[in-house]
PDB file of C-alpha atoms in Angstrom:
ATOM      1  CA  UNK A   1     -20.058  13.905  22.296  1.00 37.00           C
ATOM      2  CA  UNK A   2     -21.071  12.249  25.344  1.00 40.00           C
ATOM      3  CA  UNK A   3     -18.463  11.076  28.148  1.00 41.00           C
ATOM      4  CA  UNK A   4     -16.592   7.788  27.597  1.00 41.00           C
ATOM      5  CA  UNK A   5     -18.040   7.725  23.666  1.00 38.00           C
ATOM      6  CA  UNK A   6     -15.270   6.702  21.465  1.00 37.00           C
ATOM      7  CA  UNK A   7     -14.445   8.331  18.372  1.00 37.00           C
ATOM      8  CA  UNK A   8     -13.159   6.522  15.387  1.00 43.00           C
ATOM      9  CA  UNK A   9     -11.164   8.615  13.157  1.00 46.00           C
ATOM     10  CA  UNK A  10     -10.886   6.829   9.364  1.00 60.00           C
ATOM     11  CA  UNK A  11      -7.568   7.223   8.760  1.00 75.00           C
ATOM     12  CA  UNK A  12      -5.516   6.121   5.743  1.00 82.00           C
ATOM     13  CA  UNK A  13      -2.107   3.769   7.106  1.00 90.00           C
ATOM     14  CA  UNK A  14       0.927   3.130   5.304  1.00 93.00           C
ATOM     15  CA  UNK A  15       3.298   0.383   7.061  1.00 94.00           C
ATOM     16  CA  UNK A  16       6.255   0.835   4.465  1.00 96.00           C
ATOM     17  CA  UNK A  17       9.089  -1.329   4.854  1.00 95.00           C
ATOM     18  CA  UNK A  18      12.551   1.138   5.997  1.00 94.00           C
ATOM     19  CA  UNK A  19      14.228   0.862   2.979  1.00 95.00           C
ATOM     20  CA  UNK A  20      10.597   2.777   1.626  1.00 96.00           C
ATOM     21  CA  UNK A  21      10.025   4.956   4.363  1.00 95.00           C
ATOM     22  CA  UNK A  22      13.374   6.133   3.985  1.00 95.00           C
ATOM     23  CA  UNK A  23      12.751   7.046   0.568  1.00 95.00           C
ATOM     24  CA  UNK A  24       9.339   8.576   0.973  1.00 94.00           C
ATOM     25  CA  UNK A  25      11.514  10.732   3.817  1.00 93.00           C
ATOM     26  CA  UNK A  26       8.543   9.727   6.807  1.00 93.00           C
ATOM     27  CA  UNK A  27       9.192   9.027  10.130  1.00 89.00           C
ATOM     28  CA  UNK A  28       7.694   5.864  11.817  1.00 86.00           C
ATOM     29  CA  UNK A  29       5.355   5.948  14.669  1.00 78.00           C
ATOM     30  CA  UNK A  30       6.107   3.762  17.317  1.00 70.00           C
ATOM     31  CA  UNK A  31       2.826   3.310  18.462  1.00 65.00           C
ATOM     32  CA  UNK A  32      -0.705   1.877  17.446  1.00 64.00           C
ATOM     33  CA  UNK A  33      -2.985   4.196  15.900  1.00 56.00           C
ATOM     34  CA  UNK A  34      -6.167   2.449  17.674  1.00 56.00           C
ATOM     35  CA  UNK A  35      -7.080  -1.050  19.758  1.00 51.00           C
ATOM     36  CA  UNK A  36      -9.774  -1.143  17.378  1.00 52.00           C
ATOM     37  CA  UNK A  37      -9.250  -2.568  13.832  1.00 58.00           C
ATOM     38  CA  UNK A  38      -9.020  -0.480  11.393  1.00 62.00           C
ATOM     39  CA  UNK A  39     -11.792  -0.502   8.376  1.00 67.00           C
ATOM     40  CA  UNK A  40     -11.468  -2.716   5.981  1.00 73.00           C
ATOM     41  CA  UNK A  41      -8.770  -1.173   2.805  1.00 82.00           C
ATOM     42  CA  UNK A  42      -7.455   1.573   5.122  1.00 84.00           C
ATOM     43  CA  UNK A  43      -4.478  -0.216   6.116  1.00 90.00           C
ATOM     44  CA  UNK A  44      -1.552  -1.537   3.477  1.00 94.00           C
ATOM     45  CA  UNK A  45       1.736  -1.926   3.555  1.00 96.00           C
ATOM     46  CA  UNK A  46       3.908  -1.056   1.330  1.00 97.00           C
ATOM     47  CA  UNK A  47       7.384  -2.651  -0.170  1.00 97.00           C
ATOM     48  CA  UNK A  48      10.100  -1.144  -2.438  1.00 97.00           C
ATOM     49  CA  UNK A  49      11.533  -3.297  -5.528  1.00 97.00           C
ATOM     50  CA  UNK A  50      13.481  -2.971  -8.572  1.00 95.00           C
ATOM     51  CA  UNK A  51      12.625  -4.725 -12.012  1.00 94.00           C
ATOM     52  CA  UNK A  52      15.938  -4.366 -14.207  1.00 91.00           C
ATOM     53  CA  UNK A  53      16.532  -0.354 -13.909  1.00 92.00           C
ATOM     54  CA  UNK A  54      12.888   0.800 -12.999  1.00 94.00           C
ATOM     55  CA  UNK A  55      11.783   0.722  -9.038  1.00 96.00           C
ATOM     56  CA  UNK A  56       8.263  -0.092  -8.130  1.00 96.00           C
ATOM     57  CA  UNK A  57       6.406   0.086  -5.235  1.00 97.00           C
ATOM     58  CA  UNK A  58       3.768  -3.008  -4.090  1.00 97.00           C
ATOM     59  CA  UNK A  59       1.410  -2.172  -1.417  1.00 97.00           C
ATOM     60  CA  UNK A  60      -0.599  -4.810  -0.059  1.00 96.00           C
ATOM     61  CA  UNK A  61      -3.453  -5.290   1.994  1.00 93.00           C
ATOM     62  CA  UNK A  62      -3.446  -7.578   5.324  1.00 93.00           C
ATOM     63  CA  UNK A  63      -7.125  -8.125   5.442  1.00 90.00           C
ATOM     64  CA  UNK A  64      -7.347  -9.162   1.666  1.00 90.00           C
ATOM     65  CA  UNK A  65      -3.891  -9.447   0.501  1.00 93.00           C
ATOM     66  CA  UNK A  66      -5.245  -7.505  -2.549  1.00 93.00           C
ATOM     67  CA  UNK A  67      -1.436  -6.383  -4.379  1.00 95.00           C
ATOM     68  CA  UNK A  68      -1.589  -2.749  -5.921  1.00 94.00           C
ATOM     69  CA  UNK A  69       2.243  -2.114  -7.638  1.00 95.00           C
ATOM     70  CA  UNK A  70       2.808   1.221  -9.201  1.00 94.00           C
ATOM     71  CA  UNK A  71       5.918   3.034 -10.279  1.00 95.00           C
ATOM     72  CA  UNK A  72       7.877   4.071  -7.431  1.00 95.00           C
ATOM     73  CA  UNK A  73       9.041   7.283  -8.897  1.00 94.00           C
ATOM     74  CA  UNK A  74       8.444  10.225  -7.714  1.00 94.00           C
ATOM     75  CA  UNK A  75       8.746   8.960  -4.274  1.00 94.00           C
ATOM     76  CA  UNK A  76       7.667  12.655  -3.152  1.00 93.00           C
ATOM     77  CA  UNK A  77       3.791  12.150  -4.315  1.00 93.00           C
ATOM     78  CA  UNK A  78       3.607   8.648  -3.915  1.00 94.00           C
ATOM     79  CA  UNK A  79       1.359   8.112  -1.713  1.00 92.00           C
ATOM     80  CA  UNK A  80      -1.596  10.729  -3.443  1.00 89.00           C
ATOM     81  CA  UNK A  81      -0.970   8.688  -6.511  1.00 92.00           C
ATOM     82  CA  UNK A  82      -1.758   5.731  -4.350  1.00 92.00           C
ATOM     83  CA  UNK A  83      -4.786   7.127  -3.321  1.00 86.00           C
ATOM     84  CA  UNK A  84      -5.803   7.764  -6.756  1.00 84.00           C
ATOM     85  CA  UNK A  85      -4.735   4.549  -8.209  1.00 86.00           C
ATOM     86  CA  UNK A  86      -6.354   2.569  -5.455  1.00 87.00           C
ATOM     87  CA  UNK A  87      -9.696   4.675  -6.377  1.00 81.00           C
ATOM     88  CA  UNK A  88      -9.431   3.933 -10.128  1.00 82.00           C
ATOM     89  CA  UNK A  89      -8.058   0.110  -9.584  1.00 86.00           C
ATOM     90  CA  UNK A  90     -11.075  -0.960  -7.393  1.00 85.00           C
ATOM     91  CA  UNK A  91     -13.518   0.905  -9.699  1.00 81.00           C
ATOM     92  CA  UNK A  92     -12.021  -1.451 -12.471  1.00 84.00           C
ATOM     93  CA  UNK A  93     -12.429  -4.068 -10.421  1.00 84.00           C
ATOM     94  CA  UNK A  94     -15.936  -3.598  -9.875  1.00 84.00           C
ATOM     95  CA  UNK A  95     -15.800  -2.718  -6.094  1.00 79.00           C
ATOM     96  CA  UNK A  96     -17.578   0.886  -6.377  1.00 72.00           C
ATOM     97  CA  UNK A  97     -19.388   0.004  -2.561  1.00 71.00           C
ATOM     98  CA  UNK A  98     -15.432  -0.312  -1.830  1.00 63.00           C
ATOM     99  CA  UNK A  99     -14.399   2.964  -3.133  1.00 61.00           C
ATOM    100  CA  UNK A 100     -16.860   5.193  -1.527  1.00 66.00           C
ATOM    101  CA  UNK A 101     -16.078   3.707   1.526  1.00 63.00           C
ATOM    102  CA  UNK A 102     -12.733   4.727   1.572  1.00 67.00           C
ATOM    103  CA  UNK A 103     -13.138   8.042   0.124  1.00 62.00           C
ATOM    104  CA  UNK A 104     -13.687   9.670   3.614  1.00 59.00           C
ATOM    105  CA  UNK A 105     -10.549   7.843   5.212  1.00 60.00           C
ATOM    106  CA  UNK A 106      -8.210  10.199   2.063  1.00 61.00           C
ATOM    107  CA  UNK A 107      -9.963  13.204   3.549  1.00 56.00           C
ATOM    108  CA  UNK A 108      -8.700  12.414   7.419  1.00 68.00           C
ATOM    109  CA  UNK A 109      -5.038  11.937   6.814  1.00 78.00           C
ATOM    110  CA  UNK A 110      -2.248   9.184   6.010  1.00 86.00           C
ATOM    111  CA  UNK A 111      -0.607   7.881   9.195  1.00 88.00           C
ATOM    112  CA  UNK A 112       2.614   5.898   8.338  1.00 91.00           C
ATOM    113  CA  UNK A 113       3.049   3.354  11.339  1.00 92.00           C
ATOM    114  CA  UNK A 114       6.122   0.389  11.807  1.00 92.00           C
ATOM    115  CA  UNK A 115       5.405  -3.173   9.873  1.00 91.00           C
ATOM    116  CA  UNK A 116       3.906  -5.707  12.341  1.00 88.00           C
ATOM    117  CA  UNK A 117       2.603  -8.087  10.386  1.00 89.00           C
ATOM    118  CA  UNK A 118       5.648 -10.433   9.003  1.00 92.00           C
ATOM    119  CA  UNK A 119       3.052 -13.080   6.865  1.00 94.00           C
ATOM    120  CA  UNK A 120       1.860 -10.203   4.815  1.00 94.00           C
ATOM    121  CA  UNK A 121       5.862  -8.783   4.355  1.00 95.00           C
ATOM    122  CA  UNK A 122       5.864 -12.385   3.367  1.00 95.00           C
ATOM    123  CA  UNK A 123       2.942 -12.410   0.791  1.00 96.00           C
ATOM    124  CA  UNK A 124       4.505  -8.991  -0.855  1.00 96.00           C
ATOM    125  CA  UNK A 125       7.777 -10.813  -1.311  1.00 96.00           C
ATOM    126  CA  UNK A 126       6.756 -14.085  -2.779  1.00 97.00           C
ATOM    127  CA  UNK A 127       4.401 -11.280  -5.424  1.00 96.00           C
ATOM    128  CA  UNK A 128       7.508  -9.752  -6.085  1.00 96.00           C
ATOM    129  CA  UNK A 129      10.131 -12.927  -6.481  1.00 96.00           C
ATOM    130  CA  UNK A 130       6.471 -13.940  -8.747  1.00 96.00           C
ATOM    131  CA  UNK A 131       6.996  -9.983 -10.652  1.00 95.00           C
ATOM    132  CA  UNK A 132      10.902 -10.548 -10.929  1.00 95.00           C
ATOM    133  CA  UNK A 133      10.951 -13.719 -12.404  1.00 95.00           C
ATOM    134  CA  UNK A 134       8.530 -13.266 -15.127  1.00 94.00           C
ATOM    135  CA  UNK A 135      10.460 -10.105 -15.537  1.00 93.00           C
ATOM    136  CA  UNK A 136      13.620 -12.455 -16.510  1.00 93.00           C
ATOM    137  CA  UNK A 137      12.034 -14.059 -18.845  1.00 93.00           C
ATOM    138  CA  UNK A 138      10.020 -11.155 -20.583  1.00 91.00           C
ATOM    139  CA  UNK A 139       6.631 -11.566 -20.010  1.00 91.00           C
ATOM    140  CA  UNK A 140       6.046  -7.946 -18.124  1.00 88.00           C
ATOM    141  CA  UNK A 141       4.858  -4.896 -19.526  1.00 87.00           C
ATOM    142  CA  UNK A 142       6.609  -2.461 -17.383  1.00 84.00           C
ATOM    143  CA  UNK A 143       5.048   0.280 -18.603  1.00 84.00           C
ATOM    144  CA  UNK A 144       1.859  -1.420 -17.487  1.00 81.00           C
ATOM    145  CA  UNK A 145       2.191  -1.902 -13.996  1.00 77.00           C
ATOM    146  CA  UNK A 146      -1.403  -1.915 -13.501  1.00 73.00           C
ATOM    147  CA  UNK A 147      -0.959  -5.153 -15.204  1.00 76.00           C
ATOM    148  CA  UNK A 148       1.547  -6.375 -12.474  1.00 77.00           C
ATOM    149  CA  UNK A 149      -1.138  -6.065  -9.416  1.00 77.00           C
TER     150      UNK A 149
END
């Protein structure tokens, strides 16, 4: 590596929200990973939410808004079930370009840095008022959350 070359690492970030983070037992870094931006479907934040007794989990992506909501439960592998979920959902999605260009980032790590941006907080609530309303009035499959994203 020559002097002054910069290095970017693909790394796989989680921006929960604290009530998730708290949950998933992961302390927040303060800082910015990079100045650069990172690749396209490595970053997503993620947001906690009930629907009657079951708790989900919607992670959402700030470059696409693209929702992925899974069961929340067991917080302790949530995040490798992410990673395989996100795999299989953009597959089914027809994205396979997509999908082997995030495979390297699982390989390099999961970062879990502060929320920043407050419009995509603000997309993943409005998805989830969406998710708890048609939840009301029966028209989820919650053992389908696949469904949901």
């Amino acid at each position: 590596m020559a002097v002054g070359e910069i290095v970017l690492s693909i790394m796989f970030y989680i921006r929960p929200t604290l009530s998730l983070s708290k949950r998933l037992g992961v302390r927040l870094d303060t800082h910015e990973a990079s100045s650069a931006k990172p690749r396209l479907l490595t970053e997503w934040y993620g947001n906690d939410f009930r629907l009657g007794h079951a708790s989900f989990v919607m992670f959402i992506n700030p470059d696409t808004c693209l929702p992925v909501v899974m069961k929340a439960v067991p917080y302790r592998d949530l995040i490798c079930r992410f990673q395989a979920h996100l795999t299989a959902y953009l597959q089914a999605l027809g994205w396979a370009d997509a999908t082997r260009a995030i495979g390297p980032q699982f390989a390099e790590g999961t970062e879990y840095l502060k929320t920043r941006d407050r419009s995509t907080l603000g997309v993943a609530v409005e998805l989830i008022k969406q998710l708890q309303t048609e939840h009301e009035y029966g028209l989820l499959d919650l053992n389908a959350p696949a469904k949901m994203s």
